[in-house]
Amino acid sequence: MHAFALSRFLFWFVIFFLIALASRPWIENLFIRHQAEPRAITARGELAADEQTTIAIFESISPSVVYITTSGRVMDLLSRNLLEVPRGTGSGFMWDRHGHVVTNYHVVADVQAAYVRLSNQRVYEAALVGVSPEHDIAVLRIDSGAGGPLPVAIGSSHDLKVGQKVFAIGNPFGLDYSLTGGVISALDRTIPSDEGRKIEHLIQTDAAINPGNSGGPLIDSAGRVIGMNTAIFSPSGNFAGIGFAVPVDTINRVVPRLIAYGRYVRPALGVITDGDLSRRLAESVGVPGVVVLQVQEGSPAARAGLRAAIISKDGALVAADLIVAVDGQDVDSVERLIELLDAYRVGDKVVLRVYRDAELIEVDVVLG
């Protein structure tokens, strides 16, 4: 009887042991759930200096960045009614206290209406003030009143260095007020626009720029706008490590003219020339430059005494003046001459180096 009781005890002991072993995970989970509670927070400490700078830049600039939506009109084939349909989105930034907004030309090209949304979520219909397709710059205006956002702080771009930290604020894919950072990876880049024009002197950056960022500001570590994001280089259409921005020196030169005249007015010499003829005549005299074919009456060139080409007795075209440099920068084509003059304002004085009568002379010209 004693042996039978012992065997029963061992039997039930094994049964209970197996049950306990099988139910152990469930018991442990029950215990863990009962003990679950929020973890203690580890103190963060002070933000790093560069993080504080980035946060300060975003907080100071983002209220002046705007979200732009555009629309076009299409005709309903059944009802023959004109319908307004969305065209695209972009970014921009406040230029002054008069409601002027700077953005890319390609953001507002060929649209019937543009709407600007501020950081306070108020939306305004914008009026187009002026465009400069060759610089991919456009100016809109909204009636935001005296309480509108402050204009951005403007820096300079002529003294930028490769490797400087930069930040981009914009609205990629409609995700408003996104901040990305990077460095200036190259300067003085030239890319073709969608319309086949060349956009020159661009800043290249690795700060992420995606569709919808166009027109947003590129900012330096001092919180100043040094450019306007304009394009990306990507086979897929999304950011692939290379973005481009219009330098702020160009914006600061072009935008006041768009506000004043509604279009970009280039500073002019008042000469007529031709690329092919310039190349042939330059080759004939062995001096690269741009030949002056005609001097317009009353122009800056006429007041400076520039001389036009003449036709010899045997019918040959003979160069009188050949422009070879502007303020010490060589001119070897008509395109190069236009590019150099584009860096000046109307009323600026430039020194032309001119090849005349087999000699190089210097001529002062006040651009008109």
CSV table of C-alpha atoms in Angstrom, one decimal:
chain,number,residue,atom,x,y,z
A,1,MET,CA,0.0,0.0,0.0
A,2,HIS,CA,2.9,2.3,0.7
A,3,ALA,CA,4.4,1.6,-2.7
A,4,PHE,CA,1.1,2.2,-4.4
A,5,ALA,CA,0.7,5.6,-2.7
A,6,LEU,CA,4.2,6.6,-3.7
A,7,SER,CA,3.6,5.7,-7.3
A,8,ARG,CA,0.4,7.8,-7.3
A,9,PHE,CA,2.3,10.7,-5.8
A,10,LEU,CA,5.0,10.4,-8.4
A,11,PHE,CA,2.4,10.2,-11.2
A,12,TRP,CA,0.6,13.3,-10.2
A,13,PHE,CA,3.9,15.1,-9.5
A,14,VAL,CA,5.0,14.4,-13.1
A,15,ILE,CA,1.6,15.5,-14.4
A,16,PHE,CA,1.7,18.8,-12.5
A,17,PHE,CA,5.4,19.3,-13.5
A,18,LEU,CA,4.6,18.9,-17.1
A,19,ILE,CA,1.6,21.2,-16.9
A,20,ALA,CA,3.7,23.8,-15.1
A,21,LEU,CA,6.5,23.5,-17.7
A,22,ALA,CA,4.0,23.9,-20.6
A,23,SER,CA,2.3,26.9,-19.0
A,24,ARG,CA,5.5,28.6,-18.1
A,25,PRO,CA,5.6,31.0,-21.1
A,26,TRP,CA,2.0,32.0,-20.4
A,27,ILE,CA,2.8,32.6,-16.8
A,28,GLU,CA,5.9,34.7,-17.7
A,29,ASN,CA,3.9,36.7,-20.2
A,30,LEU,CA,1.2,37.3,-17.6
A,31,PHE,CA,3.8,38.5,-15.2
A,32,ILE,CA,5.5,40.7,-17.8
A,33,ARG,CA,2.2,42.3,-18.8
A,34,HIS,CA,1.4,43.0,-15.1
A,35,GLN,CA,4.8,44.6,-14.6
A,36,ALA,CA,4.7,46.7,-17.9
A,37,GLU,CA,5.0,50.4,-17.4
A,38,PRO,CA,6.7,53.4,-19.1
A,39,ARG,CA,10.4,53.5,-19.1
A,40,ALA,CA,12.3,56.2,-17.1
A,41,ILE,CA,13.3,59.0,-19.4
A,42,THR,CA,17.0,59.6,-19.8
A,43,ALA,CA,17.9,63.3,-19.7
A,44,ARG,CA,18.7,64.7,-23.1
A,45,GLY,CA,21.0,67.5,-22.1
A,46,GLU,CA,21.7,70.5,-24.4
A,47,LEU,CA,21.3,70.2,-28.1
A,48,ALA,CA,24.6,70.3,-30.1
A,49,ALA,CA,25.6,73.7,-31.4
A,50,ASP,CA,25.0,72.8,-35.0
A,51,GLU,CA,21.5,71.4,-34.2
A,52,GLN,CA,20.6,74.6,-32.4
A,53,THR,CA,21.8,76.5,-35.5
A,54,THR,CA,19.7,74.4,-37.8
A,55,ILE,CA,16.6,74.7,-35.7
A,56,ALA,CA,17.0,78.5,-35.4
A,57,ILE,CA,17.4,78.8,-39.2
A,58,PHE,CA,14.3,76.8,-39.9
A,59,GLU,CA,12.2,78.7,-37.3
A,60,SER,CA,13.3,82.1,-38.6
A,61,ILE,CA,13.0,81.3,-42.4
A,62,SER,CA,10.1,78.9,-42.7
A,63,PRO,CA,7.4,81.6,-42.0
A,64,SER,CA,8.6,83.4,-45.0
A,65,VAL,CA,8.5,80.4,-47.3
A,66,VAL,CA,5.2,79.8,-49.2
A,67,TYR,CA,3.5,76.9,-50.9
A,68,ILE,CA,2.4,77.6,-54.5
A,69,THR,CA,-0.3,75.7,-56.4
A,70,THR,CA,-1.2,76.4,-60.0
A,71,SER,CA,-4.1,75.6,-62.2
A,72,GLY,CA,-5.0,75.6,-65.9
A,73,ARG,CA,-8.2,75.6,-67.9
A,74,VAL,CA,-9.4,72.8,-70.1
A,75,MET,CA,-12.6,72.5,-72.1
A,76,ASP,CA,-15.1,69.7,-71.3
A,77,LEU,CA,-15.8,68.1,-74.6
A,78,LEU,CA,-19.3,67.2,-73.7
A,79,SER,CA,-20.5,70.4,-72.0
A,80,ARG,CA,-18.1,72.8,-73.8
A,81,ASN,CA,-17.5,74.4,-70.4
A,82,LEU,CA,-14.1,75.6,-69.3
A,83,LEU,CA,-12.9,73.7,-66.2
A,84,GLU,CA,-10.1,74.7,-63.9
A,85,VAL,CA,-7.8,71.8,-63.2
A,86,PRO,CA,-4.6,71.6,-61.0
A,87,ARG,CA,-1.3,72.0,-62.9
A,88,GLY,CA,1.4,71.6,-60.3
A,89,THR,CA,2.9,72.8,-57.1
A,90,GLY,CA,6.1,74.6,-56.0
A,91,SER,CA,7.6,76.8,-53.4
A,92,GLY,CA,8.5,80.5,-53.1
A,93,PHE,CA,9.6,83.0,-50.6
A,94,MET,CA,8.6,86.5,-49.5
A,95,TRP,CA,10.8,89.2,-51.1
A,96,ASP,CA,9.5,92.4,-49.4
A,97,ARG,CA,6.7,93.8,-47.3
A,98,HIS,CA,4.6,94.7,-50.4
A,99,GLY,CA,3.6,91.1,-50.9
A,100,HIS,CA,6.0,90.1,-53.7
A,101,VAL,CA,6.8,86.4,-53.8
A,102,VAL,CA,9.9,85.1,-55.7
A,103,THR,CA,9.7,81.6,-57.3
A,104,ASN,CA,10.8,79.8,-60.4
A,105,TYR,CA,9.6,80.7,-63.9
A,106,HIS,CA,8.9,77.0,-64.6
A,107,VAL,CA,6.5,76.8,-61.6
A,108,VAL,CA,4.1,79.4,-63.1
A,109,ALA,CA,4.8,79.0,-66.9
A,110,ASP,CA,1.7,78.5,-69.0
A,111,VAL,CA,-0.8,78.5,-66.1
A,112,GLN,CA,-4.0,80.5,-65.8
A,113,ALA,CA,-4.0,80.9,-62.0
A,114,ALA,CA,-1.6,80.6,-59.1
A,115,TYR,CA,-2.4,80.4,-55.4
A,116,VAL,CA,-0.1,81.1,-52.5
A,117,ARG,CA,-0.5,79.5,-49.1
A,118,LEU,CA,1.3,81.0,-46.1
A,119,SER,CA,2.5,79.3,-43.0
A,120,ASN,CA,-0.7,80.4,-41.2
A,121,GLN,CA,-2.6,78.3,-43.8
A,122,ARG,CA,-4.2,81.4,-45.4
A,123,VAL,CA,-4.5,81.1,-49.2
A,124,TYR,CA,-4.3,84.0,-51.6
A,125,GLU,CA,-4.7,84.2,-55.3
A,126,ALA,CA,-1.5,85.6,-56.8
A,127,ALA,CA,-1.0,88.1,-59.6
A,128,LEU,CA,1.9,87.6,-62.0
A,129,VAL,CA,4.2,90.6,-61.8
A,130,GLY,CA,7.0,89.6,-64.2
A,131,VAL,CA,9.2,86.7,-65.4
A,132,SER,CA,12.7,86.1,-66.7
A,133,PRO,CA,12.8,82.7,-68.4
A,134,GLU,CA,16.5,83.0,-69.1
A,135,HIS,CA,17.1,83.1,-65.3
A,136,ASP,CA,14.2,80.8,-64.4
A,137,ILE,CA,12.8,83.6,-62.1
A,138,ALA,CA,9.3,84.8,-61.6
A,139,VAL,CA,7.7,87.3,-59.3
A,140,LEU,CA,4.1,87.0,-58.0
A,141,ARG,CA,2.2,89.4,-55.7
A,142,ILE,CA,-0.4,88.7,-53.1
A,143,ASP,CA,-2.5,91.1,-51.0
A,144,SER,CA,-1.5,89.8,-47.6
A,145,GLY,CA,-1.8,93.2,-45.9
A,146,ALA,CA,0.4,94.8,-43.3
A,147,GLY,CA,0.4,91.6,-41.1
A,148,GLY,CA,1.9,89.4,-43.8
A,149,PRO,CA,5.0,87.4,-43.3
A,150,LEU,CA,8.4,89.1,-43.1
A,151,PRO,CA,10.7,89.0,-46.1
A,152,VAL,CA,13.7,86.6,-46.0
A,153,ALA,CA,17.2,87.8,-45.1
A,154,ILE,CA,19.3,88.1,-48.3
A,155,GLY,CA,22.9,87.1,-48.5
A,156,SER,CA,25.5,87.0,-51.3
A,157,SER,CA,26.6,84.3,-53.7
A,158,HIS,CA,29.8,85.7,-55.3
A,159,ASP,CA,31.8,84.7,-52.3
A,160,LEU,CA,30.5,81.2,-51.8
A,161,LYS,CA,32.9,78.3,-51.3
A,162,VAL,CA,32.5,74.6,-52.2
A,163,GLY,CA,32.0,72.7,-48.9
A,164,GLN,CA,29.8,75.4,-47.2
A,165,LYS,CA,26.8,74.0,-45.3
A,166,VAL,CA,23.5,74.9,-46.9
A,167,PHE,CA,19.8,74.2,-46.1
A,168,ALA,CA,16.8,73.9,-48.4
A,169,ILE,CA,13.2,74.7,-47.3
A,170,GLY,CA,10.3,73.8,-49.5
A,171,ASN,CA,7.3,71.7,-50.2
A,172,PRO,CA,8.4,68.5,-51.9
A,173,PHE,CA,5.5,66.3,-53.1
A,174,GLY,CA,3.1,68.7,-51.3
A,175,LEU,CA,4.7,68.0,-47.9
A,176,ASP,CA,4.9,71.6,-46.8
A,177,TYR,CA,7.8,73.1,-44.9
A,178,SER,CA,10.3,70.3,-45.2
A,179,LEU,CA,14.0,71.0,-44.3
A,180,THR,CA,17.0,69.3,-45.9
A,181,GLY,CA,20.7,70.0,-45.4
A,182,GLY,CA,23.9,69.4,-47.3
A,183,VAL,CA,26.8,71.3,-48.7
A,184,ILE,CA,27.7,73.3,-51.8
A,185,SER,CA,29.2,70.7,-54.1
A,186,ALA,CA,30.1,72.9,-57.1
A,187,LEU,CA,29.7,76.5,-58.4
A,188,ASP,CA,29.1,78.2,-61.7
A,189,ARG,CA,27.2,75.3,-63.3
A,190,THR,CA,25.2,75.6,-66.6
A,191,ILE,CA,22.2,73.5,-67.3
A,192,PRO,CA,19.5,73.5,-70.0
A,193,SER,CA,16.0,74.6,-69.1
A,194,ASP,CA,12.8,72.8,-70.2
A,195,GLU,CA,12.5,75.3,-73.1
A,196,GLY,CA,16.0,74.7,-74.4
A,197,ARG,CA,17.6,77.8,-72.9
A,198,LYS,CA,20.8,77.7,-70.9
A,199,ILE,CA,20.6,78.7,-67.2
A,200,GLU,CA,24.0,79.8,-66.1
A,201,HIS,CA,26.1,80.4,-63.0
A,202,LEU,CA,24.0,78.0,-60.9
A,203,ILE,CA,25.0,76.7,-57.4
A,204,GLN,CA,25.2,72.9,-57.2
A,205,THR,CA,24.3,71.3,-53.9
A,206,ASP,CA,23.7,67.8,-52.4
A,207,ALA,CA,20.9,69.1,-50.2
A,208,ALA,CA,17.9,67.0,-51.1
A,209,ILE,CA,15.7,68.8,-53.7
A,210,ASN,CA,12.6,67.0,-55.0
A,211,PRO,CA,9.6,68.0,-57.1
A,212,GLY,CA,7.8,70.7,-55.2
A,213,ASN,CA,11.0,72.2,-53.8
A,214,SER,CA,11.4,74.4,-56.9
A,215,GLY,CA,11.3,78.1,-56.0
A,216,GLY,CA,12.2,77.5,-52.3
A,217,PRO,CA,15.2,79.2,-50.7
A,218,LEU,CA,18.7,77.8,-50.4
A,219,ILE,CA,20.1,79.1,-47.1
A,220,ASP,CA,23.6,79.4,-45.6
A,221,SER,CA,24.6,78.6,-42.0
A,222,ALA,CA,24.0,82.3,-41.1
A,223,GLY,CA,20.3,82.1,-42.0
A,224,ARG,CA,20.6,84.1,-45.2
A,225,VAL,CA,19.1,83.2,-48.6
A,226,ILE,CA,22.0,82.5,-51.0
A,227,GLY,CA,20.0,80.9,-53.8
A,228,MET,CA,16.7,79.6,-55.1
A,229,ASN,CA,16.3,75.9,-55.7
A,230,THR,CA,15.5,75.4,-59.4
A,231,ALA,CA,16.3,71.9,-60.7
A,232,ILE,CA,17.6,68.4,-60.0
A,233,PHE,CA,19.7,66.1,-62.0
A,234,SER,CA,18.0,62.7,-62.0
A,235,PRO,CA,17.2,60.0,-64.5
A,236,SER,CA,14.2,59.0,-62.4
A,237,GLY,CA,12.8,62.5,-61.7
A,238,ASN,CA,13.5,62.3,-58.0
A,239,PHE,CA,16.5,63.5,-56.1
A,240,ALA,CA,19.7,61.6,-56.9
A,241,GLY,CA,22.3,63.7,-55.1
A,242,ILE,CA,22.7,66.7,-57.4
A,243,GLY,CA,20.5,69.8,-57.2
A,244,PHE,CA,20.9,73.3,-58.6
A,245,ALA,CA,20.0,76.8,-57.3
A,246,VAL,CA,19.9,80.2,-58.9
A,247,PRO,CA,22.4,82.3,-57.1
A,248,VAL,CA,21.0,85.1,-55.0
A,249,ASP,CA,23.2,87.8,-56.7
A,250,THR,CA,21.3,87.0,-59.9
A,251,ILE,CA,18.0,87.1,-58.1
A,252,ASN,CA,18.9,90.4,-56.4
A,253,ARG,CA,19.7,91.9,-59.8
A,254,VAL,CA,16.8,90.5,-61.8
A,255,VAL,CA,13.8,90.7,-59.3
A,256,PRO,CA,13.9,94.5,-58.9
A,257,ARG,CA,13.7,94.9,-62.7
A,258,LEU,CA,10.8,92.4,-62.9
A,259,ILE,CA,9.0,94.4,-60.2
A,260,ALA,CA,9.7,97.8,-61.9
A,261,TYR,CA,9.2,96.8,-65.6
A,262,GLY,CA,7.4,93.4,-65.6
A,263,ARG,CA,10.3,91.9,-67.6
A,264,TYR,CA,14.0,91.6,-67.4
A,265,VAL,CA,15.7,94.5,-69.1
A,266,ARG,CA,19.3,93.7,-70.0
A,267,PRO,CA,22.0,96.4,-69.8
A,268,ALA,CA,23.0,97.2,-73.3
A,269,LEU,CA,26.0,98.6,-75.2
A,270,GLY,CA,24.0,99.6,-78.2
A,271,VAL,CA,25.9,97.6,-80.8
A,272,ILE,CA,24.8,95.1,-83.4
A,273,THR,CA,26.9,92.1,-84.0
A,274,ASP,CA,26.7,88.5,-85.4
A,275,GLY,CA,28.3,85.3,-84.1
A,276,ASP,CA,29.4,83.8,-87.4
A,277,LEU,CA,30.8,87.1,-88.8
A,278,SER,CA,32.6,87.7,-85.5
A,279,ARG,CA,34.3,84.3,-85.7
A,280,ARG,CA,35.4,84.8,-89.3
A,281,LEU,CA,36.6,88.4,-88.9
A,282,ALA,CA,38.4,87.4,-85.6
A,283,GLU,CA,40.1,84.6,-87.4
A,284,SER,CA,41.2,86.9,-90.2
A,285,VAL,CA,43.0,89.3,-87.8
A,286,GLY,CA,44.1,86.6,-85.4
A,287,VAL,CA,42.4,88.1,-82.3
A,288,PRO,CA,39.4,86.4,-80.7
A,289,GLY,CA,36.6,88.8,-79.9
A,290,VAL,CA,33.2,90.2,-81.1
A,291,VAL,CA,33.1,92.5,-84.1
A,292,VAL,CA,31.1,95.7,-83.9
A,293,LEU,CA,29.0,95.6,-87.1
A,294,GLN,CA,26.8,98.6,-86.3
A,295,VAL,CA,26.7,101.3,-83.6
A,296,GLN,CA,23.2,102.4,-82.7
A,297,GLU,CA,22.7,106.2,-82.8
A,298,GLY,CA,22.6,107.8,-79.3
A,299,SER,CA,23.6,104.5,-77.6
A,300,PRO,CA,26.2,104.0,-74.9
A,301,ALA,CA,28.6,102.6,-77.6
A,302,ALA,CA,28.1,105.7,-79.7
A,303,ARG,CA,28.8,108.0,-76.8
A,304,ALA,CA,31.9,106.0,-76.0
A,305,GLY,CA,33.2,106.4,-79.6
A,306,LEU,CA,33.0,102.7,-80.7
A,307,ARG,CA,33.4,102.2,-84.4
A,308,ALA,CA,31.4,100.0,-86.6
A,309,ALA,CA,32.7,97.7,-89.4
A,310,ILE,CA,33.0,99.1,-92.9
A,311,ILE,CA,32.6,97.8,-96.4
A,312,SER,CA,35.8,98.2,-98.4
A,313,LYS,CA,35.9,99.2,-102.1
A,314,ASP,CA,36.1,95.6,-103.2
A,315,GLY,CA,33.0,94.7,-101.1
A,316,ALA,CA,34.8,93.1,-98.2
A,317,LEU,CA,33.7,93.6,-94.6
A,318,VAL,CA,36.5,95.2,-92.6
A,319,ALA,CA,36.3,95.2,-88.8
A,320,ALA,CA,36.9,98.6,-87.2
A,321,ASP,CA,36.4,97.6,-83.5
A,322,LEU,CA,36.7,94.1,-82.1
A,323,ILE,CA,35.6,93.8,-78.4
A,324,VAL,CA,38.0,91.4,-76.8
A,325,ALA,CA,37.3,91.9,-73.0
A,326,VAL,CA,34.9,93.4,-70.5
A,327,ASP,CA,36.5,94.6,-67.3
A,328,GLY,CA,39.4,92.3,-67.9
A,329,GLN,CA,37.3,89.2,-68.7
A,330,ASP,CA,38.0,87.8,-72.1
A,331,VAL,CA,35.2,87.8,-74.8
A,332,ASP,CA,35.4,85.2,-77.5
A,333,SER,CA,31.8,85.0,-78.6
A,334,VAL,CA,28.6,87.0,-78.7
A,335,GLU,CA,27.1,84.6,-76.1
A,336,ARG,CA,30.1,85.4,-73.8
A,337,LEU,CA,29.6,89.1,-74.2
A,338,ILE,CA,25.9,88.9,-73.4
A,339,GLU,CA,26.7,86.7,-70.3
A,340,LEU,CA,29.3,89.2,-69.0
A,341,LEU,CA,27.1,92.2,-69.5
A,342,ASP,CA,24.2,90.4,-67.8
A,343,ALA,CA,26.2,90.7,-64.5
A,344,TYR,CA,25.8,94.5,-64.5
A,345,ARG,CA,23.0,96.9,-64.0
A,346,VAL,CA,21.8,99.7,-66.2
A,347,GLY,CA,24.0,102.7,-65.4
A,348,ASP,CA,27.1,100.7,-64.5
A,349,LYS,CA,30.4,101.7,-66.1
A,350,VAL,CA,32.5,99.0,-67.7
A,351,VAL,CA,35.9,99.1,-69.4
A,352,LEU,CA,36.0,97.5,-72.8
A,353,ARG,CA,39.3,96.3,-74.3
A,354,VAL,CA,39.0,96.9,-78.0
A,355,TYR,CA,41.2,95.8,-80.9
A,356,ARG,CA,41.4,98.8,-83.2
A,357,ASP,CA,43.9,99.6,-86.0
A,358,ALA,CA,46.1,96.6,-84.9
A,359,GLU,CA,46.3,97.9,-81.3
A,360,LEU,CA,44.5,97.1,-78.0
A,361,ILE,CA,42.9,100.1,-76.4
A,362,GLU,CA,40.5,100.6,-73.5
A,363,VAL,CA,37.2,102.3,-73.7
A,364,ASP,CA,34.9,103.3,-70.8
A,365,VAL,CA,31.2,102.7,-71.5
A,366,VAL,CA,28.2,103.5,-69.2
A,367,LEU,CA,25.6,100.8,-69.9
A,368,GLY,CA,22.2,101.8,-71.0
